[in-house]
Coordinates of C-alpha atoms and ligand atoms in Angstrom, one line a residue:
M27 CA 137.8 -16.2 49.6
N28 CA 137.1 -13.3 51.9
I29 CA 140.5 -13.0 53.7
E30 CA 139.1 -10.9 56.7
K31 CA 136.4 -13.5 57.2
L32 CA 138.9 -16.3 56.9
Q33 CA 141.1 -14.5 59.5
H34 CA 138.1 -14.3 61.8
I35 CA 137.1 -17.9 61.4
L36 CA 140.7 -19.0 62.1
S37 CA 141.2 -16.6 65.0
D38 CA 141.0 -19.3 67.6
Q39 CA 143.5 -21.5 65.7
P40 CA 147.3 -21.5 65.9
A41 CA 148.7 -18.7 63.6
Y42 CA 150.1 -21.1 61.1
R43 CA 146.6 -22.2 60.1
L44 CA 146.0 -18.9 58.2
K45 CA 149.2 -19.4 56.3
Q46 CA 148.1 -22.9 55.4
A47 CA 144.7 -21.7 54.4
K48 CA 146.2 -19.0 52.1
K49 CA 148.5 -21.6 50.5
A50 CA 145.6 -23.9 49.9
I51 CA 143.6 -21.1 48.3
F52 CA 146.2 -19.3 46.2
I53 CA 149.0 -21.8 45.6
D54 CA 147.3 -25.2 45.6
L55 CA 144.2 -23.5 44.1
I56 CA 141.7 -25.8 45.9
E57 CA 138.1 -25.4 45.0
D58 CA 136.7 -27.2 48.1
W59 CA 138.1 -27.1 51.7
D60 CA 137.9 -30.9 51.7
E61 CA 141.0 -30.8 49.5
A62 CA 142.9 -29.1 52.3
T63 CA 143.8 -32.3 54.1
V64 CA 146.3 -30.5 56.4
F65 CA 143.2 -29.3 58.3
P66 CA 141.2 -31.5 60.7
K67 CA 137.8 -32.6 59.3
D68 CA 135.7 -30.4 61.6
L69 CA 137.6 -27.3 60.6
R70 CA 137.2 -28.2 56.9
E71 CA 133.5 -28.6 57.4
K72 CA 133.3 -25.2 59.2
L73 CA 135.3 -23.5 56.4
N74 CA 133.1 -25.1 53.7
K75 CA 130.0 -23.7 55.5
E76 CA 131.2 -20.3 56.5
C77 CA 133.8 -19.5 53.8
P78 CA 133.0 -21.6 50.7
L79 CA 135.4 -21.5 47.8
D80 CA 133.1 -22.2 44.9
I81 CA 132.6 -19.4 42.3
N82 CA 129.5 -19.5 40.2
A83 CA 130.8 -18.9 36.6
T84 CA 130.0 -19.6 32.9
L85 CA 132.7 -19.7 30.3
T86 CA 132.5 -18.7 26.6
I87 CA 135.5 -19.3 24.3
S88 CA 136.4 -17.3 21.2
K89 CA 136.7 -19.2 17.8
D90 CA 140.5 -18.9 17.9
A91 CA 140.5 -20.1 21.5
N92 CA 142.8 -17.3 22.6
T93 CA 140.1 -15.4 24.4
K94 CA 137.8 -16.7 27.1
K95 CA 135.0 -14.6 28.6
I96 CA 133.7 -15.6 32.0
L97 CA 130.4 -14.5 33.4
I98 CA 130.5 -14.6 37.2
K99 CA 127.3 -14.6 39.3
L100 CA 127.9 -12.9 42.6
D101 CA 126.3 -13.8 45.9
D102 CA 123.6 -11.1 45.4
N103 CA 122.9 -12.4 41.9
N104 CA 124.5 -9.5 40.2
E105 CA 126.7 -10.5 37.3
I106 CA 130.1 -9.3 36.1
E107 CA 132.4 -10.4 33.2
T108 CA 136.1 -11.2 33.3
V109 CA 138.3 -12.0 30.2
L110 CA 141.3 -14.2 29.8
M111 CA 143.6 -13.3 26.8
K112 CA 146.3 -15.7 25.7
N113 CA 149.2 -14.2 23.7
R114 CA 152.2 -16.5 23.3
D115 CA 153.4 -17.2 26.8
R116 CA 151.3 -14.6 28.4
N117 CA 148.0 -15.2 30.2
T118 CA 146.4 -11.8 30.9
V119 CA 143.3 -11.5 33.0
C120 CA 141.1 -8.4 32.4
V121 CA 139.2 -7.9 35.7
S122 CA 136.1 -5.8 36.5
T123 CA 135.9 -3.6 39.5
Q124 CA 132.3 -2.5 39.5
V125 CA 128.9 -4.0 38.5
G126 CA 128.4 -1.7 35.5
C127 CA 129.8 1.8 35.3
A128 CA 128.5 5.3 35.9
L129 CA 130.8 7.0 33.4
K130 CA 128.8 6.4 30.2
C131 CA 131.7 6.6 27.7
A132 CA 130.0 6.8 24.3
F133 CA 132.0 3.9 22.8
C134 CA 131.5 1.4 25.7
A135 CA 128.8 -1.2 26.3
T136 CA 129.4 -1.3 30.0
G137 CA 128.7 2.4 30.3
K138 CA 125.2 1.8 29.0
M139 CA 124.4 -0.5 31.9
G140 CA 124.8 2.3 34.5
L141 CA 126.4 1.6 37.9
T142 CA 124.8 -1.1 40.2
R143 CA 127.5 -1.3 42.8
D144 CA 131.2 -1.4 43.6
L145 CA 132.9 -4.8 43.8
K146 CA 134.5 -5.9 47.1
A147 CA 138.3 -6.7 47.0
S148 CA 137.4 -10.4 47.4
E149 CA 135.1 -10.3 44.3
I150 CA 137.9 -8.7 42.3
V151 CA 140.5 -11.3 43.5
A152 CA 137.9 -14.1 42.8
Q153 CA 138.1 -13.3 39.1
V154 CA 141.8 -14.0 39.0
L155 CA 141.5 -17.0 41.2
L156 CA 138.9 -18.6 39.0
I157 CA 141.1 -18.2 36.0
S158 CA 144.1 -19.5 37.9
R159 CA 142.2 -22.6 38.7
H160 CA 141.2 -23.0 35.1
L161 CA 144.8 -22.5 33.9
K162 CA 146.2 -24.9 36.5
K163 CA 144.4 -27.8 34.7
K164 CA 146.6 -26.9 31.6
K165 CA 149.7 -26.5 33.8
E166 CA 149.7 -22.7 33.1
H167 CA 149.2 -19.7 35.3
V168 CA 148.1 -16.1 35.2
T169 CA 151.0 -13.9 34.2
N170 CA 149.4 -10.4 34.0
V171 CA 146.4 -8.7 35.4
V172 CA 144.8 -5.6 33.8
F173 CA 142.1 -3.6 35.6
M174 CA 140.3 -2.7 32.3
G175 CA 137.1 -4.7 32.6
M176 CA 133.7 -3.3 33.7
G177 CA 133.9 -0.2 35.9
E178 CA 136.3 2.6 36.7
P179 CA 138.9 1.2 39.2
L180 CA 139.8 4.5 40.7
L181 CA 136.2 5.1 41.6
N182 CA 136.4 1.9 43.7
Y183 CA 139.8 2.8 44.9
D184 CA 140.2 1.0 48.3
A185 CA 138.8 -2.3 47.0
T186 CA 141.0 -2.1 43.9
L187 CA 144.2 -1.4 45.9
D188 CA 143.3 -4.1 48.4
A189 CA 142.8 -6.6 45.5
V190 CA 146.2 -5.5 44.0
R191 CA 147.9 -6.2 47.4
I192 CA 146.3 -9.7 47.7
L193 CA 147.2 -10.5 44.1
N194 CA 150.8 -9.3 44.7
D195 CA 151.2 -11.0 48.1
K196 CA 154.1 -13.5 48.1
D197 CA 152.0 -15.9 50.1
G198 CA 149.2 -15.6 47.6
L199 CA 149.1 -15.5 43.8
H200 CA 152.4 -13.6 43.9
I201 CA 151.8 -11.6 40.6
G202 CA 154.5 -9.0 40.3
A203 CA 153.3 -5.4 40.7
R204 CA 154.9 -4.6 37.3
K205 CA 152.6 -7.2 35.8
I206 CA 149.5 -5.5 37.1
S207 CA 148.0 -2.5 35.3
I208 CA 145.3 -0.1 36.4
S209 CA 143.5 1.7 33.7
T210 CA 141.5 4.9 34.4
S211 CA 139.4 7.3 32.5
G212 CA 141.4 10.0 34.2
I213 CA 140.1 10.3 37.8
I214 CA 142.5 12.9 39.1
P215 CA 142.1 12.3 42.9
G216 CA 142.7 8.6 42.3
I217 CA 145.8 9.2 40.2
K218 CA 147.2 11.5 42.9
K219 CA 146.5 8.8 45.6
L220 CA 148.1 6.1 43.5
A221 CA 151.3 8.2 43.1
N222 CA 151.8 7.9 46.9
E223 CA 151.2 4.1 47.2
D224 CA 154.1 1.9 48.1
I225 CA 153.2 -0.6 45.4
Q226 CA 154.3 0.3 41.9
V227 CA 151.6 -1.0 39.5
N228 CA 151.4 0.3 35.9
L229 CA 149.1 3.2 35.1
A230 CA 147.1 3.5 31.9
I231 CA 145.0 6.5 31.0
S232 CA 142.1 6.2 28.6
L233 CA 142.7 9.3 26.5
H234 CA 140.9 8.6 23.2
A235 CA 140.9 12.2 22.0
P236 CA 143.6 14.9 21.6
N237 CA 141.4 17.8 22.7
D238 CA 138.9 18.6 25.4
R239 CA 135.9 19.1 23.0
L240 CA 136.1 15.7 21.4
R241 CA 137.1 14.0 24.7
Q242 CA 134.0 15.5 26.4
E243 CA 131.8 14.1 23.6
L244 CA 133.3 10.6 23.9
M245 CA 133.8 10.6 27.7
P246 CA 131.5 12.7 29.8
I247 CA 134.0 12.5 32.8
A248 CA 136.2 14.8 30.7
R249 CA 133.8 17.6 31.5
K250 CA 135.0 17.3 35.1
Y251 CA 138.7 16.9 34.5
S252 CA 140.3 18.9 31.7
L253 CA 143.2 17.6 29.7
E254 CA 145.4 20.4 31.1
E255 CA 144.6 19.3 34.7
L256 CA 145.0 15.6 33.7
F257 CA 148.4 16.1 32.1
Q258 CA 149.6 18.1 35.1
T259 CA 148.6 15.3 37.4
I260 CA 150.2 12.7 35.3
D261 CA 153.5 14.7 35.2
E262 CA 153.4 14.9 39.0
Y263 CA 152.7 11.1 39.1
I264 CA 155.8 10.4 36.8
K265 CA 157.9 12.8 38.8
K266 CA 157.1 10.8 42.0
T267 CA 157.2 7.3 40.6
N268 CA 159.5 7.6 37.6
R269 CA 157.2 5.1 35.9
K270 CA 156.0 5.0 32.3
V271 CA 152.4 5.9 31.7
M272 CA 150.5 4.3 28.9
F273 CA 147.9 6.4 27.0
E274 CA 145.2 4.3 25.5
Y275 CA 143.6 5.6 22.3
V276 CA 140.8 3.7 20.7
L277 CA 140.6 4.4 17.0
I278 CA 137.1 5.2 15.8
R279 CA 136.5 5.8 12.1
E280 CA 136.4 9.5 11.2
V281 CA 135.9 10.5 14.8
N282 CA 139.4 10.5 16.2
D283 CA 141.6 8.8 13.5
L284 CA 142.3 11.8 11.2
P285 CA 145.8 13.1 10.4
I286 CA 145.1 16.4 12.2
Q287 CA 144.3 14.4 15.3
A288 CA 147.4 12.3 15.0
K289 CA 149.4 15.6 14.8
K290 CA 147.7 17.0 17.9
L291 CA 148.2 13.7 19.8
A292 CA 151.9 13.7 18.9
K293 CA 152.3 17.1 20.3
L294 CA 150.7 16.0 23.6
M295 CA 152.7 12.8 23.8
R296 CA 156.2 14.3 23.2
K297 CA 157.3 13.8 26.8
P298 CA 159.6 11.3 28.6
L299 CA 157.9 8.2 29.9
Y300 CA 154.8 8.8 27.9
M301 CA 153.7 6.0 25.5
V302 CA 150.7 5.4 23.3
N303 CA 148.7 2.2 22.9
L304 CA 146.5 2.3 19.9
I305 CA 143.4 0.1 20.2
P306 CA 141.3 -0.8 17.2
Y307 CA 137.7 0.0 18.0
N308 CA 135.4 -2.9 18.5
E309 CA 132.0 -2.2 17.0
T310 CA 129.1 -1.3 19.3
D311 CA 125.9 0.3 18.0
M312 CA 127.4 3.8 18.1
F313 CA 130.5 3.9 16.0
E314 CA 132.5 2.1 13.4
P315 CA 136.1 0.9 13.7
S316 CA 138.9 2.7 11.8
S317 CA 140.2 0.9 8.7
Q318 CA 143.5 -0.9 9.0
A319 CA 144.9 1.7 6.5
A320 CA 143.9 4.5 8.8
I321 CA 145.3 2.7 11.9
T322 CA 148.6 2.2 10.1
R323 CA 148.7 5.8 8.9
F324 CA 148.0 7.1 12.4
K325 CA 150.6 4.8 14.0
N326 CA 153.3 5.6 11.4
F327 CA 152.8 9.3 11.9
L328 CA 153.3 9.0 15.7
L329 CA 156.4 6.8 15.1
R330 CA 157.9 9.4 12.7
E331 CA 157.3 12.0 15.4
G332 CA 159.4 9.9 17.8
I333 CA 156.5 8.8 20.0
E334 CA 156.6 5.3 21.6
V335 CA 153.6 3.5 20.1
T336 CA 152.1 0.0 20.3
E337 CA 149.1 -1.4 18.6
R338 CA 146.9 -3.7 20.6
K339 CA 146.1 -7.0 19.2
R340 CA 142.3 -7.6 18.8
F341 CA 140.9 -10.2 21.2
G342 CA 137.6 -11.9 21.5
R343 CA 135.4 -9.8 19.2
D344 CA 133.3 -12.8 18.3
I345 CA 132.3 -13.4 21.9
S346 CA 131.9 -9.7 22.8
A347 CA 134.9 -9.9 25.1
A348 CA 136.9 -7.2 23.5
C349 CA 137.6 -3.7 24.8
G350 CA 134.4 -1.7 25.3
Q351 CA 132.1 -4.7 24.6
L352 CA 131.6 -6.0 28.2
S353 CA 128.0 -5.9 29.3
T354 CA 125.9 -8.4 31.2
K355 CA 122.7 -6.7 29.8
K356 CA 122.0 -8.6 26.6
Ligands
LIG24 S1 135.2 2.8 29.1 FE1 135.5 2.2 31.3 S2 135.1 4.2 32.4 FE2 134.1 4.4 30.3 S3 132.0 3.6 30.6 FE3 133.3 1.9 29.9 S4 133.9 0.8 31.8 FE4 133.2 2.9 32.4

């Protein structure tokens, strides 16, 4: 799985061996090097010993079978969660980038775990690979990847971008950059760096409040980066990339779902290439979800104001796989 390690092991082999190995891993989706019959037996044995392909994982399936949560045990026994969401012909994988998270957003179960460590690029890719193997048995494949699982991707920037490149590689899983989204709580240095990358992934910003005061209550990181500074950075990002930015807004009952807040949000969002994704809150022990009537009222107000708005479908609440519910500490 570790491409650098694989390169090192195959360094004394003809160059085409690495290409064959990548095809075996990412296209044939083998789970054991013995399946790579193009390789001589002694090389397969060496690879099985030094670069094994097994991933230690446990699967939980939601009642409607559209959401699957996978608990992955890493080599150092730390655990992370990955979610597969099925929606019509889309198979979207929500990947984690850190074990836990340091940012302590008030509405998020992962934040309560604290940060244990960053994931390596290979550990991020392994999550998509595992699901690709699972889908292959149903003759399906991963269509989209969202970096919205455990952790803040832009605080593990290099591994996140390395993983994006491996996922996008035409000799690998070949997932289009436009099918890959990175979601951030608003890490300004990371957004600035991303604007200069030669790979055009989608950017999503966790906004969740239309003013600094409430945002700081919900997301402590907002004390470091004000909305003014954040919007200035996003406008520069759009100027450079000419790409849409999605603002995620999780609707919490009587916290951020009031008409006055919809009005403030509309004022902030009235810009080209801005769009809003409303996310029904998934209950944790802190807050309650907005009623469907409040969600509809909020959404309709934004629509009337000419804002591009979508409402995210709820996924996997019964297996704690929905937004804000991922935690390996039970
Ligand atoms: S919402 Fe994201 S950034 Fe905030 S604590 Fe949870 S995982 Fe971290």
